[in-house]
């Protein structure tokens, strides 16, 4: 029997990150995620992933300026965003926006490289999301520049039309660090498969967005919010989760293919969710989430993954639920680009074998003789 879902299969080598490595845990280019989340900013981490080292002061300033200069959207893209339906999922908006940008600002033209395409997408995804959102929900055509000097601040500013709140901006910034990279997850592996055919970076990112959209991967943060917000109280949550487990239903935001004893990102995002809840004077979703966590551990020995408390944190940052996974895209683009570059550095077409389970050889049946 072939391995189900490539579980436990080492499908290649990578120097970008370690996930669940004994004694090391989660690291980006050797730096522990705990240190990065505590000490650095998303721009430093994106630079680390794409350019391979932590930036100096001067390099970081230049990088932030560069990203701030890449926020504008070409008129063709604005027109497309206006024509996409309000009912579209914002993940589909990003997937389509990426694809269009790839036709207007093609890689290879005007000196564009995988790294510069990555910077452009990292800087402009927030603009695309907010332009589409504000046009359809408030009938506004917004300017996509802002005075904010970070990716997190830019997104919050454009979505709300107001200067970003420091606590929310910093919390979002930390979650972007946590979401930026995670080895051979489904979307990154998709990006590497596409890259291995020698396709362009926009194609790799477009495919990766498609893979990230599903609720077993990035879409879990959105699904976790739907779950948590469906309960009135911790007691209600406990009762319902018990029923769901009995019915063998999945509790979104729990479990992980690699981490079986806890996701090291979860305590960090849980702490952010608590800080935001305290500041909002509203611990309702946090308390419900905390009870679900206790029930899942008691009943299944399972731990929350990053997506579970990210849901509460994003909600308290004022981000609409449908934007949770798109925010993940903004963060993960730097990880995808690191893998595109690594794949190209030592490329071999990724083309595994399958175990055939179909019918044996048989005679062709002419169309008139088919029942
Ligand atoms: N809720 C309830 N039960 C769960 C569960 C969850 N979230 N995740 C796994 N399980 C159970 C499975 O039903 C299975 O039970 P069984 O052995 O009785 O059939 C067992 O735990 C093993 O699960 P499995 O699906 O084989 O693990 P996996 O490594 O293939 O899957 C995930 C990992 C992430 C796909 C899975 O845990 C999941 O679907 N989680 C919810 C979605 C989510 O949060 N995704 C984000 C991941 S970062």
CSV table of N, CA, C and O in Angstrom, one decimal, residues 73 77-94 124-144 154-162 314-315 317-324 326-327 330:
chain,number,residue,atom,x,y,z
A,73,UNK,N,-1.0,49.6,-7.1
A,73,UNK,CA,-1.5,48.6,-8.0
A,73,UNK,C,-1.7,49.2,-9.4
A,73,UNK,O,-2.2,50.3,-9.5
A,77,UNK,N,-5.1,46.0,-12.7
A,77,UNK,CA,-5.4,45.2,-11.5
A,77,UNK,C,-6.6,45.8,-10.7
A,77,UNK,O,-7.5,45.1,-10.2
A,78,UNK,N,-6.6,47.1,-10.6
A,78,UNK,CA,-7.7,47.8,-9.9
A,78,UNK,C,-9.0,47.5,-10.6
A,78,UNK,O,-10.0,47.2,-10.0
A,79,UNK,N,-9.0,47.6,-11.9
A,79,UNK,CA,-10.2,47.3,-12.7
A,79,UNK,C,-10.7,45.9,-12.5
A,79,UNK,O,-11.8,45.6,-12.3
A,80,UNK,N,-9.7,44.9,-12.5
A,80,UNK,CA,-10.1,43.5,-12.2
A,80,UNK,C,-10.7,43.4,-10.8
A,80,UNK,O,-11.7,42.7,-10.7
A,81,UNK,N,-10.1,44.0,-9.8
A,81,UNK,CA,-10.6,43.9,-8.5
A,81,UNK,C,-12.0,44.5,-8.4
A,81,UNK,O,-12.9,43.9,-7.7
A,82,UNK,N,-12.3,45.5,-9.1
A,82,UNK,CA,-13.6,46.1,-9.1
A,82,UNK,C,-14.6,45.2,-9.8
A,82,UNK,O,-15.8,45.1,-9.4
A,83,UNK,N,-14.1,44.4,-10.7
A,83,UNK,CA,-15.1,43.5,-11.5
A,83,UNK,C,-15.2,42.1,-10.8
A,83,UNK,O,-16.2,41.4,-11.1
A,84,UNK,N,-14.4,41.8,-9.8
A,84,UNK,CA,-14.6,40.6,-9.1
A,84,UNK,C,-15.8,40.7,-8.2
A,84,UNK,O,-15.9,41.8,-7.5
A,85,UNK,N,-16.6,39.7,-8.1
A,85,UNK,CA,-17.8,39.9,-7.3
A,85,UNK,C,-17.5,40.1,-5.8
A,85,UNK,O,-16.5,39.6,-5.3
A,86,UNK,N,-18.4,40.8,-5.1
A,86,UNK,CA,-18.3,41.0,-3.6
A,86,UNK,C,-18.3,39.6,-2.9
A,86,UNK,O,-17.8,39.4,-1.9
A,87,UNK,N,-19.0,38.6,-3.6
A,87,UNK,CA,-19.2,37.3,-2.9
A,87,UNK,C,-17.9,36.5,-3.1
A,87,UNK,O,-17.9,35.4,-2.5
A,88,UNK,N,-16.9,36.9,-3.8
A,88,UNK,CA,-15.7,36.1,-4.0
A,88,UNK,C,-15.0,35.9,-2.7
A,88,UNK,O,-15.1,36.7,-1.8
A,89,UNK,N,-14.3,34.8,-2.6
A,89,UNK,CA,-13.5,34.6,-1.4
A,89,UNK,C,-12.2,35.4,-1.6
A,89,UNK,O,-11.6,35.3,-2.7
A,90,UNK,N,-11.8,36.1,-0.6
A,90,UNK,CA,-10.5,36.9,-0.8
A,90,UNK,C,-9.3,36.1,-1.2
A,90,UNK,O,-8.3,36.6,-1.7
A,91,UNK,N,-9.3,34.8,-0.9
A,91,UNK,CA,-8.2,33.9,-1.3
A,91,UNK,C,-8.2,33.8,-2.9
A,91,UNK,O,-7.2,33.8,-3.5
A,92,UNK,N,-9.4,33.8,-3.4
A,92,UNK,CA,-9.5,33.7,-4.9
A,92,UNK,C,-9.2,35.1,-5.5
A,92,UNK,O,-8.6,35.2,-6.6
A,93,UNK,N,-9.5,36.2,-4.7
A,93,UNK,CA,-9.1,37.5,-5.2
A,93,UNK,C,-7.5,37.6,-5.3
A,93,UNK,O,-7.0,38.0,-6.3
A,94,UNK,N,-6.8,37.1,-4.3
A,94,UNK,CA,-5.4,37.1,-4.3
A,94,UNK,C,-4.8,36.2,-5.4
A,94,UNK,O,-3.8,36.5,-6.0
A,124,UNK,N,2.3,44.2,-2.0
A,124,UNK,CA,1.0,44.7,-2.6
A,124,UNK,C,-0.2,43.8,-2.3
A,124,UNK,O,-1.3,44.1,-2.6
A,125,UNK,N,0.1,42.6,-1.6
A,125,UNK,CA,-1.1,41.8,-1.3
A,125,UNK,C,-2.1,42.5,-0.4
A,125,UNK,O,-3.3,42.4,-0.6
A,126,UNK,N,-1.6,43.3,0.6
A,126,UNK,CA,-2.5,44.0,1.5
A,126,UNK,C,-3.2,45.1,0.7
A,126,UNK,O,-4.4,45.3,0.9
A,127,UNK,N,-2.6,45.7,-0.3
A,127,UNK,CA,-3.3,46.7,-1.1
A,127,UNK,C,-4.4,46.0,-1.9
A,127,UNK,O,-5.5,46.6,-2.0
A,128,UNK,N,-4.1,44.8,-2.5
A,128,UNK,CA,-5.1,44.2,-3.3
A,128,UNK,C,-6.3,43.8,-2.5
A,128,UNK,O,-7.5,44.1,-2.9
A,129,UNK,N,-6.1,43.3,-1.3
A,129,UNK,CA,-7.2,42.8,-0.4
A,129,UNK,C,-8.0,44.0,0.0
A,129,UNK,O,-9.2,44.0,-0.1
A,130,UNK,N,-7.3,45.1,0.4
A,130,UNK,CA,-8.1,46.3,0.9
A,130,UNK,C,-8.8,47.0,-0.2
A,130,UNK,O,-9.9,47.5,0.0
A,131,UNK,N,-8.1,47.1,-1.4
A,131,UNK,CA,-8.8,47.8,-2.5
A,131,UNK,C,-10.1,47.0,-2.9
A,131,UNK,O,-11.2,47.7,-3.0
A,132,UNK,N,-10.0,45.7,-3.0
A,132,UNK,CA,-11.2,44.9,-3.3
A,132,UNK,C,-12.3,45.0,-2.2
A,132,UNK,O,-13.4,45.3,-2.5
A,133,UNK,N,-11.8,44.9,-1.0
A,133,UNK,CA,-12.7,44.9,0.2
A,133,UNK,C,-13.5,46.3,0.3
A,133,UNK,O,-14.7,46.4,0.4
A,134,UNK,N,-12.7,47.4,0.2
A,134,UNK,CA,-13.3,48.7,0.4
A,134,UNK,C,-14.2,49.1,-0.8
A,134,UNK,O,-15.2,49.7,-0.6
A,135,UNK,N,-13.8,48.7,-2.0
A,135,UNK,CA,-14.6,49.0,-3.1
A,135,UNK,C,-16.0,48.3,-3.0
A,135,UNK,O,-17.0,49.0,-3.3
A,136,UNK,N,-16.0,47.1,-2.6
A,136,UNK,CA,-17.2,46.3,-2.6
A,136,UNK,C,-18.0,46.5,-1.3
A,136,UNK,O,-19.3,46.5,-1.4
A,137,UNK,N,-17.4,46.7,-0.2
A,137,UNK,CA,-18.1,46.9,1.0
A,137,UNK,C,-18.5,48.3,1.3
A,137,UNK,O,-19.5,48.6,2.0
A,138,UNK,N,-17.7,49.3,0.8
A,138,UNK,CA,-18.0,50.7,1.1
A,138,UNK,C,-18.1,51.6,-0.1
A,138,UNK,O,-18.1,52.8,0.0
A,139,UNK,N,-18.0,50.9,-1.2
A,139,UNK,CA,-18.1,51.7,-2.5
A,139,UNK,C,-17.0,52.8,-2.6
A,139,UNK,O,-17.3,53.9,-3.0
A,140,UNK,N,-15.8,52.5,-2.1
A,140,UNK,CA,-14.7,53.5,-2.2
A,140,UNK,C,-13.6,53.0,-3.1
A,140,UNK,O,-13.3,51.8,-3.1
A,141,UNK,N,-13.0,53.9,-3.7
A,141,UNK,CA,-11.8,53.6,-4.5
A,141,UNK,C,-10.6,54.2,-3.7
A,141,UNK,O,-10.3,55.4,-3.8
A,142,UNK,N,-9.9,53.3,-3.0
A,142,UNK,CA,-8.9,53.8,-2.0
A,142,UNK,C,-7.5,54.0,-2.7
A,142,UNK,O,-7.2,53.4,-3.7
A,143,UNK,N,-6.7,54.9,-2.1
A,143,UNK,CA,-5.3,55.0,-2.4
A,143,UNK,C,-4.6,53.9,-1.7
A,143,UNK,O,-4.9,53.6,-0.5
A,144,UNK,N,-3.7,53.2,-2.4
A,144,UNK,CA,-3.1,52.0,-1.7
A,144,UNK,C,-1.8,52.4,-1.0
A,144,UNK,O,-1.1,51.5,-0.5
A,154,UNK,N,0.4,48.6,7.3
A,154,UNK,CA,-0.2,49.0,6.0
A,154,UNK,C,-1.5,48.3,5.8
A,154,UNK,O,-2.5,48.9,5.4
A,155,UNK,N,-1.5,47.0,6.1
A,155,UNK,CA,-2.8,46.2,5.9
A,155,UNK,C,-3.9,46.7,6.8
A,155,UNK,O,-5.0,47.0,6.3
A,156,UNK,N,-3.6,46.9,8.1
A,156,UNK,CA,-4.6,47.4,9.0
A,156,UNK,C,-5.1,48.7,8.7
A,156,UNK,O,-6.3,49.0,8.7
A,157,UNK,N,-4.2,49.6,8.3
A,157,UNK,CA,-4.5,51.0,7.9
A,157,UNK,C,-5.5,51.0,6.7
A,157,UNK,O,-6.5,51.6,6.7
A,158,UNK,N,-5.1,50.2,5.6
A,158,UNK,CA,-5.9,50.3,4.4
A,158,UNK,C,-7.3,49.6,4.6
A,158,UNK,O,-8.3,50.1,4.1
A,159,UNK,N,-7.3,48.6,5.4
A,159,UNK,CA,-8.6,47.9,5.7
A,159,UNK,C,-9.6,48.8,6.4
A,159,UNK,O,-10.8,48.8,6.1
A,160,UNK,N,-9.1,49.5,7.4
A,160,UNK,CA,-10.0,50.3,8.2
A,160,UNK,C,-10.1,51.8,7.8
A,160,UNK,O,-11.0,52.5,8.1
A,161,UNK,N,-9.1,52.3,7.1
A,161,UNK,CA,-9.0,53.7,6.7
A,161,UNK,C,-8.5,54.5,7.8
A,161,UNK,O,-8.6,55.8,7.8
A,162,UNK,N,-8.0,53.9,8.9
A,162,UNK,CA,-7.5,54.7,10.0
A,162,UNK,C,-6.1,54.2,10.4
A,162,UNK,O,-5.7,53.1,10.0
A,314,UNK,N,-6.8,37.5,15.4
A,314,UNK,CA,-7.2,38.3,14.2
A,314,UNK,C,-8.5,38.9,14.4
A,314,UNK,O,-8.7,40.1,14.0
A,315,UNK,N,-9.5,38.2,15.0
A,315,UNK,CA,-10.8,38.8,15.2
A,315,UNK,C,-10.6,40.1,16.1
A,315,UNK,O,-11.2,41.1,15.8
A,317,UNK,N,-8.1,41.9,16.3
A,317,UNK,CA,-7.4,43.0,15.5
A,317,UNK,C,-8.3,43.7,14.5
A,317,UNK,O,-8.0,44.6,13.8
A,318,UNK,N,-9.6,43.2,14.5
A,318,UNK,CA,-10.6,43.8,13.6
A,318,UNK,C,-10.5,43.3,12.2
A,318,UNK,O,-11.1,43.9,11.3
A,319,UNK,N,-9.9,42.2,12.0
A,319,UNK,CA,-9.8,41.6,10.6
A,319,UNK,C,-11.0,40.8,10.3
A,319,UNK,O,-11.3,39.9,11.2
A,320,UNK,N,-11.7,41.0,9.2
A,320,UNK,CA,-12.8,40.1,8.9
A,320,UNK,C,-12.4,38.7,8.7
A,320,UNK,O,-11.3,38.4,8.2
A,321,UNK,N,-13.2,37.7,9.1
A,321,UNK,CA,-12.9,36.3,9.1
A,321,UNK,C,-12.4,35.8,7.8
A,321,UNK,O,-11.4,35.1,7.7
A,322,UNK,N,-13.0,36.3,6.7
A,322,UNK,CA,-12.6,35.8,5.4
A,322,UNK,C,-11.2,36.2,5.0
A,322,UNK,O,-10.6,35.7,4.1
A,323,UNK,N,-10.7,37.2,5.7
A,323,UNK,CA,-9.3,37.7,5.5
A,323,UNK,C,-8.2,37.0,6.2
A,323,UNK,O,-7.1,37.3,6.1
A,324,UNK,N,-8.6,36.1,7.1
A,324,UNK,CA,-7.6,35.4,8.0
A,324,UNK,C,-6.6,34.6,7.1
A,324,UNK,O,-5.4,34.7,7.3
A,326,UNK,N,-6.0,34.9,3.8
A,326,UNK,CA,-5.3,35.9,3.0
A,326,UNK,C,-4.1,36.5,3.8
A,326,UNK,O,-3.0,36.8,3.2
A,327,UNK,N,-4.3,36.8,5.0
A,327,UNK,CA,-3.2,37.4,5.8
A,327,UNK,C,-2.1,36.3,5.9
A,327,UNK,O,-0.9,36.7,5.9
A,330,UNK,N,0.0,36.7,2.9
A,330,UNK,CA,1.0,37.8,3.0
A,330,UNK,C,2.3,37.3,3.7
A,330,UNK,O,3.4,37.6,3.2
